[in-house]
C-alpha angles and dihedrals in degrees: 000000000000137000114236130303095054139139135213123216132176121211143078094320097255104131100165139294096289099038131080133195141221127206117233117227092243130047122353095280115140113215116203118187124211108235120246121208117250092010100054104017144008136205129252136170123241122233114285116260127220091276093056093252131127141180132238111227133181116239118198118230089222115020112237096015097110144007137222099065112177117259119253114269135189112279134212123283115287092245095049117123138163127239124263110283092031135089133200110257099214099202092059095022090227133127113257132190117254116248122248113283093029135084143196135197093209100225096015145066128222133202114198104140116081105172084121135002107285119239111274096028121107135178119218125187115205114222115236121243101194103073117129092242096042092230111092101135096129096046096085100033092104094049115100146123108281127208111234102180102259097030147011119254123210128221120285098214137072095268119118109244125179128199106207133194127169122205132175113217123201091200140010112298144149144241125221132179141166122239146172116219110170103151122069090194086074115066115219122189136166120203139159132226131192126229089277090060090247116144112241121232112275134167120237093252092059096042102045114053121225121242119256134206116261109280096008123117123218128196123227124191128186128180118239131208124229115268129040116349121183109199120209127193103185129185128183128173117236093206137334107246127196089270100045128232132295110234127234114248122210131189145150099037110187126182123193127194104053087127097226144016116215096195142024122246124230118250119253116269108270094029136086134197135235139163125253120196111220117195111250095010142075126270111286124204115235127195115218118198113224114245128232119311093017133092135173122232134148088286097044093227128167131225118253120231092267093058132061140189137200118247109286094010124152096212143037123248132200113266110238124224114270116264140173089281092064100065139044138193130243137177115244121232117267112274127215089276092056093250132135135179141191115256132179126228135186116251108251129264089040109213100163127094126238124204096035129112112291095009121137125220128218111278115243118266118267128250119284109260135184113274117251116257122270119272117262110283092032131088138197112239094195091281133105093260137065118238128201117255116255117260113283094026133092140197138183090222096258101063132054118271114276132197116249113250123245114287092032138084133200116273103228123214143083131279114182116183102137118067111192092127133008110267114251095246094051128082133189130201143159127230125193114210095232105024104042111229121026114246113259091336132142113208096212135025128208115236110180106261094024144020118234141188117274131231100263125195094273139005096258095054119123110237106205130203116179136184122187123210113189092200146310133266122200120219113272093249091057100037093103094050122103091242124204090185121050097170145328138224121215127184136175117216148152135199127212112191142160096183129051095285122169134196118207125199109198138180118214120199119127088339136006119269125187103225097184140339136198128206130211123338117357126180120236108291144151128243128190129195122191120217110218098181130058101232142118109278141171123211117208134193113200121186124192122181094204135353092216116104108265137171097185140058110246099142100044089135091061102102145167120214125198113197101182141005123192128181121189128212094008108169092221094038132123128236125252093175146348130264130204118263135185117260127219117263089235107107095222096046124093097174121122115248130194119258120231116255113285095024128118130199116260102217092204096057100018087228132127114259124188117240115253118264117286095017131111130216116247108221121230096015135127112291116251140073091304088069087076113075122195118246118245127257116304092006133107136198126247121249092268094050088235100127143352125247141167118260089210093257126110133171127197126183121202117174110312092338125089120197119203121195132197111191096178090103090066092064129243095269128032128193133208130185111187128186145000101235128178134215123223088267093052100256111156116222140163135210110232119198128191115197127192104206106172144331098070097269111130125222120242133206121186132187116226094189101052090098115346092186096070117112125251092248090054090048092050090053091051092248122143098002120095103242123177119195115185144108096284126012136168134213131184112233126201113192119234096233118098097008102074094249120141091212138016115277122232118195144150094043109185137179113245100173133009100165130059108219096187148282122266145138090237119107095230133045128170094339095312114115128203117214109219090178089071089065111037110211118221096192126036098185089102117036123228117253117222125207110202122205136175138189117214092200107107122217133194091261098035108046092178093045130252126297135194139198122203111195116202114205128188109238115164090193091067125074122250094267088054130189129284122212141168127224115282088225090056108037091176090060094252134069097194103028093246108064119052124200127200133178119208111191116189144139084235088066091065119102120258115271122260137176089278091067098066137046139201128256120194117217128215120280108249125171091356089302131105130194124222114205130191122209135176118259109250129269090038105220099176141071135202116347118100121010125231112270116252120261113274127212118205132181116253140175112251128239095251093068093054091045092053092045091049092048092050093049090047093051092048092049091050093050091047091051092050092051092048092048092050092048094049091044092054093046092049091052092053091048091049091051093050092047093051090050090050092052092049092049092049092054095050113025104030092069092065114082125231098040111145097213137350095183098064109116128205112281094019122128115236092200090066093062117098134201092255140101115246120198115203123190118198114255127218090266089051091053090052090051090050092052091048093051093041089235115140114207105210099173138021120259120240121202122199119194098220108014117029123204121188115213 
């Protein structure tokens, strides 16, 4: 049961306070083993006491398995440590040299193998708390740091994932590591906590890691305090864009200050160790990577010529037959005869085999051809190289350099369109994701009329092309202008890909910023980027065939080609031509002088001429009157004629009515935060818009996550942070709650509009269309006013640039500041990604009040006085303007006078009617009586002959009668009498003086 030496003892099994026993399967014999060092127990030190002392104790591998453990003894001092390349041999408590093939850091530990997660490291994903449903626990379970052999790779989503390692230091030390951090949409921080989970004090430059160029590794070092230190590497995605996030890569973590190392660690496969004596310092352990055809294993063997290995590999692999993927073509430099030719070269290191079945050989070199001409600004001085033209001269590349004529100056810059050699201010390189620089590799190769990506050592290499511009210099005529554009870079390119390739265009100043990127195959196109600050800058093109880990070249035919690159106003540039400049007014002077702001160069007189009123000067355009462009409707230019803006006043005439608006009450800049929206992982975010409406003050959006390690002074100077200052800009905001942030994060600030096209009530202006159907209008008494904007900066999805329409609507229920909103159909503010629509409802958007907007109300007459009141017409759709007139009091005649007058007139009319009725009644009675007498007389007396007269009435005078016939027609009064007496006269009466006949 035991290995010698051993002892047997019968009894009850009690062998002493420090010994244990084990029962054998037969008999009642107790077998007790004597402990062996390294196999049955190991040594450790106790915690240091207050005097700085400690004890060395033996710890059994399996408690109770053996007996005879050594007694505790005094240990070394707590601060004791061995030199690099040595370890503390615990049995003798002495420093001992590491064996071959192993290494030690002395008082440190190092992690450089990431085939699996090393012991002590853990990856923790923090669940999000901002999801719309509130339950998103499973969404981040799959997010973690992943071992990738030579490095660790972070998550690629917006989850918060922490890599944690705890270490106890006996003395002050440090931690250092290498990292790649290419994407500012992924936050990367490193911080330290103590054993109470309290974050230790750190400055911003040690907590927030700086961005790196694609493929480049940076080193970060932080000092550690003695005691327990919990190290956190934390990543969290700001937002998932359409193209995903680039992960953070981490390798070579080294911690100093652990006081001692009790063992040496084996070297990585493919490496060996050796000492290097450095003058004035201790021995330091170096790791040497094994070169081609060699590898290091436990046997230390080498690869034979028919096998190969990758750098740092632990095994040999069969060398494949050579194929088309193993060589590339280049153009040779021009020789003394001005000739060049295409030649083919093997990709280094060459791992393929020639002369075997199925292997290809290098194609023969091409015919010698004339070299392409020099690039503009360079000339060929009868040598094999092109030289830049001297200052003050220019050339198109095919002719000798020529002095610029009077009244002109050289136009500085670069224009590369012929690629026989790499220009002197450009560099090319190759970076492997895991192994830093590619071995003997050029990232890009010149190819005559274009430059293209090289082969690389693997498909996920970053192939880098870089051009450095030390600064920009404006033309003399514009040097006094407050420029918003100092220069621009334009390049023409195409990509041909089968895999998921991606081309990055980056700008490197204080930090690296990805300006634009393109995925997969793209047809030949042109892209322009405007430089808005005069500073030293490097522009970088980085091409990656695939972002998946790869050790081979399967997509070597995936390529990007750049046909031309031009940079304007480069301070160290050459001249491809001359531009007009303004001359001094002194007759004898021919020097160029700067024009005042808002002045263009008159090519006829070579003098500065101010732009006409209400026009703005277009920068970097052809000199002449056409350089001044009129401002749009209802807009005016600033005093320097640099841009157009609204002065907050607008007038609109419709029929006989004129509406006048004053938008100053709305404020010069309005803000809108719409949302919230949620990503697939549950991250809550908002879109924040800043809009400059009128008054000439521009809106500003600033990222606070572009590079959180910049200093406050740099941030105040606008350095490092991505700040956008324009008419309309947008930022993406992530709230602080639920994500562990101390403040809200602002990122992805973009320019939506940098030019005001005009203000009008029309639905279309200069090709930009408003969409009234997005905002149904309930009342059309007051028309909506549209502000039209445009950005001339083209993007990959908006070739003509973005545009925006801000619709102002009169709403008396809102306050003067109003409320901004986006269409419900387009919660992001845009339905197509290029045109943005906003509605600004406010009482301040109503027209100013006029006399048409109120009416008069007459009050009751009281005490011979009457009030006249003025009130607004409801609903009141105006603001400001004229005031309501004051109340007026006028004299008036009361109601009693008119009542008395009416009563008197009524009484008089009634009495008059009664008199008339009585009169007519009496007259009708008399007439009736006479008529009846006449009828009676006619019946009796008119039958007897000889009567003188039968029509003579009583009281009538016969002498008055004549021998004549009298015809009488009833008058109006007679008709009234007839009506009153109900007698209808049907025929006229005829009276005859002697003989009367009644008809």
